[in-house]
XYZ file of C-alpha atoms in Angstrom:
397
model
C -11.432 65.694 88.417
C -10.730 67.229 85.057
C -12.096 65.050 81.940
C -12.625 61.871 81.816
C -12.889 59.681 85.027
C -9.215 59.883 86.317
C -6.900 56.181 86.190
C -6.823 55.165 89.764
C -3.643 55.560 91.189
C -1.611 53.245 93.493
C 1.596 51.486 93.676
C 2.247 48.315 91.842
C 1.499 45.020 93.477
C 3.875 43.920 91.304
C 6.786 45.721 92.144
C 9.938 43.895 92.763
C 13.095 44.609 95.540
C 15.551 42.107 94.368
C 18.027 43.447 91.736
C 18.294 41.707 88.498
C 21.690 40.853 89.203
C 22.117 39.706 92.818
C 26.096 41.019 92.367
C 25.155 44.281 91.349
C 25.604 47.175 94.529
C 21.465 47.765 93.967
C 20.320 50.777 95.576
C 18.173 48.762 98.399
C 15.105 51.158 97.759
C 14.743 50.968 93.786
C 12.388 48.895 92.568
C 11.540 46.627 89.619
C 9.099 45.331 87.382
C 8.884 42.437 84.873
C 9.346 43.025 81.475
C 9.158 39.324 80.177
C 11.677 37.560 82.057
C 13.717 40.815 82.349
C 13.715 43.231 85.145
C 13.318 46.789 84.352
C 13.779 49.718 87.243
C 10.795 51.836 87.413
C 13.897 55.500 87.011
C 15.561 54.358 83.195
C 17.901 56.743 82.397
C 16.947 58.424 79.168
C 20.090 58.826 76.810
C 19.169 61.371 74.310
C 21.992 63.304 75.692
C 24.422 60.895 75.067
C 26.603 61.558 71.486
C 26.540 65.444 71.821
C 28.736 66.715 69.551
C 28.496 70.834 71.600
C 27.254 74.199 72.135
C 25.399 73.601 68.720
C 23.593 70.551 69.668
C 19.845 70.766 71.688
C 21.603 69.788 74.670
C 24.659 72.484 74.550
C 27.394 70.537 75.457
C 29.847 68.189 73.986
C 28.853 64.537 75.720
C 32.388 62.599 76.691
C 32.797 59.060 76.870
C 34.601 59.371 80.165
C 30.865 61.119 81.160
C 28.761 58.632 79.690
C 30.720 55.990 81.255
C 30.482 57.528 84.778
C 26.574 57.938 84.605
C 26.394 54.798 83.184
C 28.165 53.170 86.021
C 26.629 55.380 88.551
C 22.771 54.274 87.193
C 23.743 50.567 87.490
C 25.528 50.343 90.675
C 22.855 52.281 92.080
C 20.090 50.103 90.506
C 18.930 50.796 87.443
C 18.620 48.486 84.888
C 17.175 50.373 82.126
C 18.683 52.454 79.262
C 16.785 53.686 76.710
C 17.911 55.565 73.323
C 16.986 55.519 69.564
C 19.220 55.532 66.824
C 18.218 59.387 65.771
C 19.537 60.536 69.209
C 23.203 62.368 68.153
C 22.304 60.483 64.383
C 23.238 57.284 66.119
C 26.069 58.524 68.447
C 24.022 58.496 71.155
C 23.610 53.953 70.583
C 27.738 54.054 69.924
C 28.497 56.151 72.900
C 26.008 53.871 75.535
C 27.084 50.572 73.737
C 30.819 51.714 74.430
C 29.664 52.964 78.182
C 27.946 49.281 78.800
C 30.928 47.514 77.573
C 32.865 49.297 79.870
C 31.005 47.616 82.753
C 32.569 44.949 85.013
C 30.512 41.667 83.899
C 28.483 41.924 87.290
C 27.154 45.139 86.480
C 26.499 44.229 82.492
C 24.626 41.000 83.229
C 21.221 42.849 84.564
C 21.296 45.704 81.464
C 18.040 46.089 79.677
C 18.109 48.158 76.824
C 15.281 49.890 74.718
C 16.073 51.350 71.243
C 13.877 53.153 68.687
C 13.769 53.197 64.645
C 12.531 56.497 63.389
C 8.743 55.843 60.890
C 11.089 56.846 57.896
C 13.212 53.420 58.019
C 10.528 51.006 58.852
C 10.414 50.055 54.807
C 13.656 48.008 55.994
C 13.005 47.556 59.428
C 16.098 44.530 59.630
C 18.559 46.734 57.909
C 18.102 49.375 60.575
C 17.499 46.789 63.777
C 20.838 45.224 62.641
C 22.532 48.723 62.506
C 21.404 49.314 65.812
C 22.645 46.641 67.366
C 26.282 46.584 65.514
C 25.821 50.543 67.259
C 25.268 49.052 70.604
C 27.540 45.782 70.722
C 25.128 43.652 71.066
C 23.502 40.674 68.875
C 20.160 41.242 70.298
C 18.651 44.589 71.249
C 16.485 44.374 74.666
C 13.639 46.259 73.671
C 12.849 47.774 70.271
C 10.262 50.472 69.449
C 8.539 51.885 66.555
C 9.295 55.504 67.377
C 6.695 57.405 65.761
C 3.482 55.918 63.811
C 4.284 54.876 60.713
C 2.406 57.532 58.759
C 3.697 60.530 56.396
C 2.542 63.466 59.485
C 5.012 61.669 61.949
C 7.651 61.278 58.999
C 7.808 65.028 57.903
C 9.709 65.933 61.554
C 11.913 63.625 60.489
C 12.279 64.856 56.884
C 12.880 68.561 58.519
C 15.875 70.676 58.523
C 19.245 70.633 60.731
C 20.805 73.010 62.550
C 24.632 74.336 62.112
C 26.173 71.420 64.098
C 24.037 68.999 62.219
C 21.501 68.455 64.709
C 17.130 68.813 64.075
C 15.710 72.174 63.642
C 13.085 71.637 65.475
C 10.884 74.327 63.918
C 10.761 72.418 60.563
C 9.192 69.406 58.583
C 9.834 68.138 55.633
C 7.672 66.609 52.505
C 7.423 62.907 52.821
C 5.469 61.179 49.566
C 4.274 58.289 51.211
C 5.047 55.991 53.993
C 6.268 52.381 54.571
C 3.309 49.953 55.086
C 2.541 49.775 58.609
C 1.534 46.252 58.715
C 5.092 45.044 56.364
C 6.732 46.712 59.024
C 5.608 45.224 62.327
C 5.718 41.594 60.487
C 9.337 42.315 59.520
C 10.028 43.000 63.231
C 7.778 39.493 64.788
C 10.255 38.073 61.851
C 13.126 39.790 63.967
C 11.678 38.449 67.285
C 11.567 34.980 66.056
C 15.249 34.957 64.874
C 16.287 36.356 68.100
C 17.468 39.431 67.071
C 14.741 41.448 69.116
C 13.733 40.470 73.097
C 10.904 42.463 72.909
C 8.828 44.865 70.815
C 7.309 48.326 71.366
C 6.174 51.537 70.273
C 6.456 55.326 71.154
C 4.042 57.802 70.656
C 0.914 55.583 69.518
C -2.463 56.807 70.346
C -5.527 53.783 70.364
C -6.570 53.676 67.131
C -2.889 53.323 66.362
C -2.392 50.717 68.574
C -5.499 48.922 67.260
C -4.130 48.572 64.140
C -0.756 47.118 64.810
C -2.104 44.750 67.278
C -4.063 43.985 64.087
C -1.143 42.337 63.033
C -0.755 39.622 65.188
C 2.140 41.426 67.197
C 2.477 41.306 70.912
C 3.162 44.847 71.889
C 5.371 45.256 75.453
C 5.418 48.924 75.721
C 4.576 51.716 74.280
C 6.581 55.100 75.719
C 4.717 58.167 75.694
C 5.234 61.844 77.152
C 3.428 61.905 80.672
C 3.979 64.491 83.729
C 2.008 66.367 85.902
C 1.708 69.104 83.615
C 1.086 66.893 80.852
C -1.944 64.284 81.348
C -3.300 63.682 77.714
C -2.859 59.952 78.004
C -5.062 59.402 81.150
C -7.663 60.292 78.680
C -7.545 57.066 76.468
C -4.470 55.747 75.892
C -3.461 54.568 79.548
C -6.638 52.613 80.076
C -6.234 51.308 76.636
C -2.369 49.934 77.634
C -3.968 48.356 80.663
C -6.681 46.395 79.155
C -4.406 45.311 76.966
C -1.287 44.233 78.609
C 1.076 47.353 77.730
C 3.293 48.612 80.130
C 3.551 52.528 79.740
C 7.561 53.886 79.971
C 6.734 57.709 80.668
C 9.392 60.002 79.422
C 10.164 63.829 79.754
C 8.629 62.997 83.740
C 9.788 67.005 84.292
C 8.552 68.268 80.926
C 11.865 69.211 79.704
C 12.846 71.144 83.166
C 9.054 72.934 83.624
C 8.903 71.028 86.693
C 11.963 71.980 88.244
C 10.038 74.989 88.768
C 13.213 77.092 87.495
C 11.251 79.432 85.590
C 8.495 81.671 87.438
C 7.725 83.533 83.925
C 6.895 82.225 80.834
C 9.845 84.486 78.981
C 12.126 83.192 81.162
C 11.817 79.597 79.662
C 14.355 78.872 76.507
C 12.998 79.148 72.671
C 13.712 74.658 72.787
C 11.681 74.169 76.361
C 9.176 76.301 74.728
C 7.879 74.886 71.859
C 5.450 72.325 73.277
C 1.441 72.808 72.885
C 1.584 74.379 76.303
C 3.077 77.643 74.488
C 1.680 80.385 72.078
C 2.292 78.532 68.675
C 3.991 81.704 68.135
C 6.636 81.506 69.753
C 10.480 80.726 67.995
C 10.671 77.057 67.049
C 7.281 76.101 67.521
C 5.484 74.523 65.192
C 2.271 73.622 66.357
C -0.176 76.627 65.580
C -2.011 77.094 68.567
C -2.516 79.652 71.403
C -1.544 77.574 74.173
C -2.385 77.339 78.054
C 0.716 80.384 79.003
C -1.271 81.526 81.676
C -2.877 78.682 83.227
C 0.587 76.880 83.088
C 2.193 79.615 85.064
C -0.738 79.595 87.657
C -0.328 75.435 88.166
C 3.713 75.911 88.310
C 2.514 78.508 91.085
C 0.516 76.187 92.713
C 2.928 72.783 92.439
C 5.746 75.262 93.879
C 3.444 75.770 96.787
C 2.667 72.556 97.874
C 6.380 71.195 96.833
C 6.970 74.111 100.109
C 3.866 73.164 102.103
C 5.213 69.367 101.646
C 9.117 70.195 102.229
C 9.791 68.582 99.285
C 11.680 69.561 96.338
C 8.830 69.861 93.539
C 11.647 68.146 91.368
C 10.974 64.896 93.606
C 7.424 65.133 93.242
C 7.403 65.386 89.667
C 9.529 62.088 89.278
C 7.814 60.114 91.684
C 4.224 61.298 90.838
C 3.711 59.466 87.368
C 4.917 56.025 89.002
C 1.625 56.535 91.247
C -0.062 55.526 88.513
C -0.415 51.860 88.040
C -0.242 51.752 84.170
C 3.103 53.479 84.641
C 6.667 50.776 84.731
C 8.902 53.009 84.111
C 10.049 56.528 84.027
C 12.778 58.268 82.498
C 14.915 60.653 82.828
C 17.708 62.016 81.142
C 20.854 63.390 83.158
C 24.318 65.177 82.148
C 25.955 65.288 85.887
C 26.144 62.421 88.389
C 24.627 64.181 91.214
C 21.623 64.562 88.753
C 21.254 61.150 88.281
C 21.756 60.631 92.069
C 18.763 63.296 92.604
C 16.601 61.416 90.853
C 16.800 58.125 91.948
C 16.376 59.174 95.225
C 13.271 60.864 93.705
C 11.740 58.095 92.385
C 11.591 55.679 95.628
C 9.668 58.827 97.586
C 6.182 57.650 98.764
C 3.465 59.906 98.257
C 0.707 59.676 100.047
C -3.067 59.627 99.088
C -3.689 63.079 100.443
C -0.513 64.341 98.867
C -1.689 62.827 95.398
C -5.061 64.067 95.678
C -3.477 67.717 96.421
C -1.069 67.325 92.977
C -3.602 65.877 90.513
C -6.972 68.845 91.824
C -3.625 71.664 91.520
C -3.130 70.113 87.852
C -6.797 69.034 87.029
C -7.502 72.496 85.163
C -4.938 71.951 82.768
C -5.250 68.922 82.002
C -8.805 69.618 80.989
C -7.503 73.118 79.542
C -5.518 70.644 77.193
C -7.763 67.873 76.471
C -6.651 64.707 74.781
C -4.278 65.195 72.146
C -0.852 63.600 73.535
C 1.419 65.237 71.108
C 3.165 67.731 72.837
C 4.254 69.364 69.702
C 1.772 69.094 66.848
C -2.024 69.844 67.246
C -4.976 71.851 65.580
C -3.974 74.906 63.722
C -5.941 78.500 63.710
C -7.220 77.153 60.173
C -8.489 74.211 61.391
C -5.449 71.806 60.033
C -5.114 68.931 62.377
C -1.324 67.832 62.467
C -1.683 66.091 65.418
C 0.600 62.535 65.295
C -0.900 60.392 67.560
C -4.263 59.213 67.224
């Protein structure tokens, strides 16, 4: 194995069959585990998409109601429970346009929702003020699950203090100067202060690396989750951060499970892959909208997509369904999510998540992705890292 000793991998003991809401039509086959006294489906659908204003915007299309309620319906009669957004998806259209889809739900459906919502680093100097704005967003008086999106440090800030696009959306390729951040500490009181009043079910982070963690646990706080970027092509956390989450009690909510479409396995060439899908460490840092100054692994990437396409055929199974279903293996990981803009998507992936793979099958994926992982190493930002002068922009630590 590449690295460090790899997490063992299994399926939870803890896994739950019963829907949270006994009324609900729950896909028979989904399964659930405990997130306090909630039930959380281990395929969340991911909502970034959600508020897309068109052609402009990252995702290319303008995101209707009349969509978002269909998916939204869709996901919870087939099972899933959990919806996850953040108020800088669509510059909070993305909480309106869910919060209108929930609403929308017959009462049945509605009763097992468990929503997760971010605030971006830049607001946590009045982390009420923004908590409260999300849930007036959503239509609800107490949001489910509430995460620090980014550490609270002037590095994680400047993405957020970057430039816009045409249509108003992030230009990715940019950062902006911050002159100092909120106090990290202030902030995760403010939100136990939030807990206590009832405003917040449950707290958690995103993108938090150990030492990070260490510090707000510091604090006193009781941290639920902490979301973080995890596929087969991307492994960082297995390094530290996932055996740190166990020993502590942190469920890990993986997102971008098909590392924003690599793993549909789509593209055979690197130049194939759009400027947006390539701007992650795994590319030259020279490439349009990148931003993170390194050569990248082009090569070795397009030898393991080689490889995962040829046991996806060996297996006769799409390499789509492996990718979903292969973090979930992992018994640090709840929950994973994924993002969808069609129903049949949506229906793909569920039925991608309650696939059983094997030991032998596992063993096959993680020795065809072992190289890169080591190739990598242990920096979990997908998008920031070491420059050619040495400058370590990195965000989670």
């Amino acid at each position: 194995s590449a690295g460090e000793a790899p997490i063992a991998m299994r399926r939870h003991a803890s896994d739950y069959f019963d829907p949270a809401s006994k009324r609900a039509k729950a896909n028979k086959n989904m399964r659930y585990r405990a997130l306090g006294d909630q039930l959380v489906s281990v395929l969340g659908l991911g909502t970034w998409q959600f508020g897309s204003a068109g052609a402009e915007d990252y995702w290319g299309l303008e995101f209707t109601d009349e969509l978002a309620i269909e998916l939204v319906r869709t996901a919870r009669e087939s099972g899933i429970t959990y919806f996850d957004t953040a108020e800088d998806y669509a510059k909070g259209n993305s909480e309106e346009q869910l919060g209108r889809a929930v609403s929308a739900m017959s009462p049945a459906l509605k009763s097992g929702v468990v929503i997760g919502s971010k605030i971006l680093p830049n607001h946590c100097g009045d982390v009420r003020e923004h908590c409260k704005a999300t849930c007036a967003r959503l239509g609800v008086e107490c949001i489910d699950l509430y995460m620090v999106h980014w550490p609270i440090d002037q590095n994680s800030m400047a993405h957020f203090a970057g430039g816009h696009t045409a249509s108003g959306g992030r230009d990715y390729a940019s950062t902006g100067a911050v002159s100092e951040a909120p106090p990290s500490q202030k902030a995760f009181q403010e939100l136990m202060q939030l807990q206590s009043e009832g405003l917040i079910k449950h707290i958690g982070v995103s993108n938090f690396g150990v030492t990070q963690l260490k510090e707000a646990l510091e604090t006193g706080v009781k941290i639920a989750v902490n979301q973080l970027c995890y596929n087969l092509i991307w492994r960082a956390i297995e390094y530290e951060i996932l055996p740190f989450c166990e020993q502590n009690g942190i469920a890990v909510f993986a997102y971008s499970p098909l590392m924003q479409g690599l793993l549909t396995g789509r593209w055979e060439t690197t130049d194939e892959v759009p400027s947006y899908r390539a701007r992650n460490r795994l590319f030259s840092g020279a490439r349009d909208k990148s931003r993170h100054g390194e050569k990248g692994q082009e090569e070795l990437l397009m030898r393991t997509m080689a490889r995962l396409r040829e046991i996806a055929c060996e297996e006769g199974i799409p390499l789509t369904d492996l990718a979903l279903a292969w973090p979930l293996c992992n018994r640090c990981v709840s929950t994973v999510i994924a993002g969808a803009t069609k129903p049949k998507q949506l229906e793909n992936n569920i039925k991608a998540v309650c696939l059983e793979i094997s030991p032998e099958l596992l063993a096959k994926l993680n020795d065809a992705t072992d190289e890169l992982k080591l190739a990598m190493g242990p920096n979990a930002d997908p998008w920031q890292g070491v420059h050619e002068d040495g400058k370590d922009d990195g965000r989670i630590r």
